[in-house]
Coordinates of C-alpha atoms in Angstrom, one line a residue:
M1 CA 0.0 0.0 0.0
K2 CA 2.8 2.4 0.9
I3 CA 4.4 1.8 -2.6
I4 CA 1.2 2.7 -4.3
Q5 CA 0.8 5.9 -2.3
T6 CA 4.4 6.9 -3.0
G7 CA 3.8 6.2 -6.7
L8 CA 0.6 8.3 -6.7
I9 CA 2.4 11.2 -5.0
A10 CA 5.3 11.1 -7.5
M11 CA 2.8 11.1 -10.4
A12 CA 0.9 14.1 -8.9
I13 CA 4.2 16.0 -8.5
A14 CA 5.3 15.2 -12.0
A15 CA 1.9 16.3 -13.4
G16 CA 2.1 19.6 -11.6
L17 CA 5.6 20.2 -12.9
T18 CA 4.9 19.3 -16.5
G19 CA 1.3 19.4 -17.6
G20 CA -0.7 20.6 -14.7
A21 CA 0.8 24.1 -14.4
S22 CA 1.0 26.4 -17.4
A23 CA 3.9 28.8 -17.6
Y24 CA 3.8 32.1 -19.4
V25 CA 6.1 32.2 -22.3
E26 CA 6.9 35.6 -23.8
G27 CA 6.6 36.0 -27.6
D28 CA 9.1 37.8 -29.8
D29 CA 9.1 41.6 -29.5
Y30 CA 8.3 43.7 -32.6
T31 CA 8.5 47.5 -32.9
A32 CA 5.7 49.2 -34.8
V33 CA 7.1 51.0 -37.9
S34 CA 4.2 51.6 -40.2
S35 CA 1.9 54.5 -39.4
T36 CA -1.0 52.1 -39.0
A37 CA 1.0 49.9 -36.5
E38 CA 2.1 53.0 -34.6
S39 CA -1.4 54.4 -34.3
V40 CA -3.4 51.2 -33.9
T41 CA -1.4 48.4 -32.3
G42 CA 1.7 49.9 -30.9
D43 CA 4.6 47.5 -30.3
I44 CA 3.6 43.9 -30.1
Q45 CA 4.7 40.5 -28.8
F46 CA 3.9 37.7 -31.3
D47 CA 4.5 33.9 -31.2
D48 CA 2.8 30.7 -32.5
F49 CA 0.1 30.9 -29.8
S50 CA -1.0 34.6 -29.6
I51 CA -0.4 38.2 -30.3
T52 CA -0.3 40.8 -27.5
F53 CA -0.7 44.5 -28.3
A54 CA 0.9 47.5 -26.5
N55 CA -2.2 48.0 -24.3
G56 CA -2.1 44.4 -23.1
K57 CA -5.0 43.1 -25.2
T58 CA -4.4 39.6 -26.7
L59 CA -5.7 37.5 -29.5
E60 CA -5.1 33.8 -29.0
F61 CA -4.6 31.5 -32.0
A62 CA -6.5 28.2 -32.4
E63 CA -4.1 26.7 -34.9
L64 CA -1.6 27.4 -37.7
I65 CA -3.5 26.7 -40.8
A66 CA -1.0 27.5 -43.6
D67 CA 2.8 28.1 -44.0
H68 CA 2.5 30.1 -47.2
F69 CA 0.5 33.1 -48.4
I70 CA 0.0 35.1 -51.6
V71 CA 1.2 38.7 -51.3
G72 CA 1.0 41.0 -54.3
G73 CA 0.4 38.0 -56.5
K74 CA 3.5 36.0 -55.3
T75 CA 3.5 33.1 -52.9
V76 CA 5.7 33.8 -49.8
P77 CA 6.6 31.8 -46.7
A78 CA 4.2 32.9 -44.0
S79 CA 2.3 31.9 -40.9
V80 CA -1.5 32.0 -41.2
Y81 CA -3.4 31.4 -37.9
S82 CA -7.0 31.0 -37.1
V83 CA -8.1 33.1 -34.0
S84 CA -9.6 31.0 -31.2
K85 CA -12.2 33.7 -30.2
P86 CA -12.7 36.2 -33.1
A87 CA -12.6 39.8 -31.8
D88 CA -11.9 43.3 -32.9
P89 CA -10.3 44.7 -29.7
V90 CA -10.0 48.4 -28.9
L91 CA -6.3 49.2 -29.0
E92 CA -4.1 52.4 -29.1
N93 CA -6.0 55.7 -29.3
G94 CA -9.3 54.0 -29.2
N95 CA -8.6 52.3 -32.6
R96 CA -9.7 48.8 -33.5
L97 CA -7.6 46.2 -35.1
C98 CA -9.9 45.7 -38.1
G99 CA -12.7 48.2 -37.7
S100 CA -15.1 46.2 -39.9
G101 CA -15.8 43.1 -37.9
K102 CA -14.2 40.5 -35.7
V103 CA -10.7 39.3 -36.7
S104 CA -10.9 35.6 -37.4
Y105 CA -7.5 35.0 -39.1
V106 CA -4.0 36.6 -38.8
A107 CA -1.2 36.2 -41.4
A108 CA 2.4 37.2 -40.8
W109 CA 5.4 37.1 -43.2
N110 CA 8.9 38.6 -43.5
T111 CA 9.1 41.5 -45.9
G112 CA 12.9 41.7 -45.8
D113 CA 15.2 44.1 -44.0
D114 CA 14.2 42.6 -40.6
L115 CA 10.6 43.7 -41.2
T116 CA 7.5 41.6 -40.6
A117 CA 4.0 42.3 -42.1
L118 CA 0.9 41.3 -40.2
A119 CA -2.5 41.2 -41.9
V120 CA -5.8 40.6 -40.3
F121 CA -9.0 39.1 -41.7
T122 CA -12.7 38.7 -41.0
G123 CA -15.0 36.0 -42.2
D124 CA -15.4 32.2 -41.9
E125 CA -13.0 31.2 -44.7
A126 CA -9.3 31.1 -44.3
P127 CA -7.6 33.8 -46.4
A128 CA -5.4 32.8 -49.3
S129 CA -4.0 36.2 -50.2
D130 CA -3.5 39.8 -48.9
E131 CA -6.3 40.9 -51.2
E132 CA -8.9 39.8 -48.6
M133 CA -7.4 41.7 -45.5
C134 CA -9.2 44.3 -43.6
A135 CA -5.9 45.9 -42.3
S136 CA -2.1 45.4 -42.4
Y137 CA 0.7 46.5 -40.1
T138 CA 4.5 46.5 -40.4
Y139 CA 6.9 45.8 -37.6
E140 CA 10.7 45.7 -37.1
N141 CA 12.0 42.5 -35.5
R142 CA 13.8 43.4 -32.3

């Protein structure tokens, strides 16, 4: 009986250290460089799980749905995410991320020169290109 109790205690401790407790992991930091990014989102933290804006509001991602995207008619490597709870949060200066509906998809790609573009989308269908975006923002990778 004592062996079973010790084993159960060890399992409970292991679960608490690995799966039972969630640790906050900071995303990569990005500095707003486009006028839209400066006035709407401010600087952001971005990773494969969420995006956090300068005012602390967050959009969490449900899943990565594509690793490429069409920008200006050309296919580029990108990360396209579905948003777990679509929203259009109020951000810097009372501005909204999209302004025309709840953001349901986010796409990000490198534009060169250590810059990253972020596009946001509304609707039920995953975007295939930047033509469908409701807004875009540009950031410098820190």
